Amino acid sequence: IRDWMGRFDGIPNVAKRMARMGQCFSSTEQAVLVRKHEVRMVPDMEGGAHPVSRKPYVFSDGVGMMSVPLAQEVYKVMKLKEQPSAIQIRYAGAKGMLCVNPELPNQKLLYLRPSMQKFPCTSSDYLEVVKVSAPRSVTLNRPLITILEQLGVPADVFIRLQDDMILEFTDALVCERNAVEMLSSWAKLALPFQDLTRAGFQLTLDPFFRSLLLAVYRNAVAGLRYKTRIALPVDRARNMLGVVDTTGVLRYGQVFVQCSEMGARASQQGPPKCRVITGQVLVTKCPCLHPGDVRKFTAIDEPRLHHVVDCIVFPGQGHRPHPDEMAGSDLDGDEYIVIWEPSLLFPGHNKQPMNFSDRNPEPERGEITINDMIQFLCNYIKNDSIGILSNAHLAWADQEEEGIYSRRCLAIAEKISICLDFAKSGRTAYLRREERPMFYPDFMEKGSHKISYRSDRVLGLLYRTCRSLEAAVGSLGHRHVDAGRCLALDVPGWQRYESAALAALADYNTRLRRILNQYGIASEGEAMACMVSTYDTYHNAQSDKLNMEDLVEKMTKFLTETTREVFFSELLTELKEEGLEDDEEERTRRKMQKASAWYMVTYSPDRPNTGLFSFPWCVADVLVEVLRRATPEQKRWCPDVLSKKIDDLIENNAVPVEGGNDAFRMAYAIIERWLRGETLLGQSADGKPGLCKGCLLKVYDDFLSSQKLSWSPSSARGKDMQLHEAEITEVSKVAEGKSEGQGNFTGVLACTKQECLVERQLPETCIPGGGPGDVGAIGGNLDAKCYDGPLAQIGQDGDYKSCPTFPKTQQNSREASPSLNSVISSSMQDPNEKESLDANEAADPIWKPKSSAAPRDGDKNRGVEVAPKLNSPPSKDEPSAGTLVVRFLRWCLEHLELPKELCPHNVCSGGGYEGHRQTHRLPMVALRTYSSLAVSLDPCHLGLPCDPTLHEPHQEVTERDPVRIPIANPAFHRKLKENIDEVRELLKRWTGVQDVHIQWQEDGGSYIVVTSMGRDWQIWYLEELLMQRWLPQAIDKGSLDEFLVVKGACQQ
């Protein structure tokens, strides 16, 4: 076998010889036979000189060329839909890249370079393809984020990108447009997603397509949670193969970048559109560890390179090749991250790149034997320390003041570079004693095995923001959707193919199940999307996982293609036997009947529940034709499934809340119920962290006042119900405007801008029954003193107490408090309304909620709508309660920096923020809830009723992994020894957890291992407190006030 592979006796080093032998085992696809006379050897492009060896650099290292006829033959044999500009190949003993060059002769020719030739081989003349250039998305990772942050990119940029990604991927579970975009961009499955949606098929409610969405979502969440992989928009960044400029037009510092459309738009008919990127671009290759590994270049538009698409073209001249500047890379198939997102371009110039050794491996002293090869392989397994080195670099980069520029990090980065070449050089490197970290940042999740600390760099912020998604992923086992049949795919006469469809289905499912069992893949969606999150431990290594996903992609693609061939071959045989092969109408009718039969037997309610639904979508294009001919009545479509589920519960009186009859009150009542269930609202009575009702109303008002949620002011039913519930008989309109010493007031709690907080003027007196002084009124000559008076009456649980200036009907109504009236009333104002009314008009009563009398003569001229009866249908421009609740959750996620100023009611408390607003806790809880809702489509995550048969009961109180904390403070040591119960009670009171268990460990020092039980956000806050250096002093004083308020710690 070794003789057949090639001649390796000219390679005197065992490491390099083994690497070249391994080249023969690359996972390739045999493409085209290329005879020796069709091969040309061309010289490499050289220039510059290595600073140590003085050898010239090779700018074309690993990249050759191919003519257009050869490329077209490759496309045809591989059945490629698009024509790639470059391919990674293996040919005889050569390896590397081939780029199409239209200037070559118009005949089948292969151009190789000396740098591509690794060993002589005469046993194969076939060109084997490893991968082809194609549009590929980009995700940031921890090393790259670390470098960019320390090169000067603000932390807010990464937080915004992560927030956008979370919302995009979560919205895809409930929004068709986002679902199509996500599946088109991330799922490695060529299906007409957009055509299906346009034909009236709802992907988010189909069990197969939802399994694809959940596979992509789960993969994304796992990447965020454990690797901080932030997906970048495909129109701002790409992963590209690198090639060299053979025209000589690119200068040092210049690159050419052209990308094709990706996502839903690329799936439309016709060739994808291409875009040439110009201006500054960020380029790097993973792994990137050195400050010089991430570089900026100038992308230019060069017409002579327009034939190169989805590749980055580097110049072939200069003092050093750009790929070599980035982690010592070359062009034999390496992929490069190319980013043109302006916010990620670091300020200043490129840092000096690392110099990599170019010396050849030392030759062996004698002839290489089989035992030498076996010994090398054993050494390779034993010395695979890249993971240990990378973890050490990440830990030191986070905790060292100089970060990636520190002596330790630079030394470890060089050692990692040596280890990466171990397979070819045989050289390895190890950490010295002083290079082994003693402490690890919290985002590395070392638990009780290592000492952790709270990272204040951007990776720590990102980690603490997204860990709420863990709870959402835990609900992936729900029965999310009903697998009922879509009537639009029920074609009359499909029963004639029923028995054949059942046989084909059984064969298909057997072959698919074999793939799942072979790799231990948990679900059909993961296999078909080629995004595997659950697999057997044999493929536990990251490289094995990637290789396994590539193999699964090829196996599922082959399964789909062969199943599709069976469909059309059987149909053609049947038509030929009946002499109908030329009857276009009959051929189309039977094709649709057969496709319908495949769908109907797969989705049959009488079929055993196998959880496999991909079979009929092998002929998805035919099903699209069926859908296009169906009537609208046959298609089921729910544009907002989450809101509808909530509204259905309200309509069926299944929501036990007393929020009034209008959508705004009902939504607020559901939100209040949800936060009480999360123990985040009204917990200040027992000292636990809690948000008071006044601050919740402020947040609700900010939400209603946001421009994104502006709706028409003609929602008469909502106004009528709001005023009727509050028993206010008339409301006056007051001219808006600013006089000296007055604020432009649009509601008691309406303004969200910081600068308006000082200017806000509030009523000096509250006159029951309406008028400019009423709390429910809009505008007026207002003063802030009385507002402090009523709100100062808020009780410890956040409820409003009796106030002499409030109407008695409001004093005894929790839900109909004047502040809620004002919030809802202000939300009804048209944000674009600029018309002012004089004082006489403001004094006239407009609304008569309890009366259905005809409008007054002057009302029509004023443009005033008459309130309808309470049982009238909702206005078309009035949002439903379900819509408001879902939008409120998303709004909280989009406003992660909610105010943290003093609570104006002096009620919010707990966790050391005594007297401070607790609204900063909302986004994390909202993130978990919205994600869980989107995954499960189950309103029970809001505390609403649900079908208990859909899932197991939720584990609301959990126990987390223990955290190991060093005890270096002698006073704290004595405190724990003498009064450990007092420490436990303080931690429980500050964080709200149900229980805290503290265990001593003596291992060359004093440690405590802390285990807690409670809600996730409570446990996370406890973990952050435990990692604070000042915690011993805070426990000694029995208070966190001076540490949190003065120092501003733990604000995230």
CSV table of C-alpha atoms in Angstrom, one decimal, residues 14 232 408 445 578:
chain,number,residue,atom,x,y,z
A,14,VAL,CA,10.1,11.0,9.9
A,232,LEU,CA,-21.3,38.3,11.7
A,408,ARG,CA,3.9,35.5,28.9
A,445,GLU,CA,-16.0,27.8,33.4
A,578,GLU,CA,-48.4,3.7,-20.6
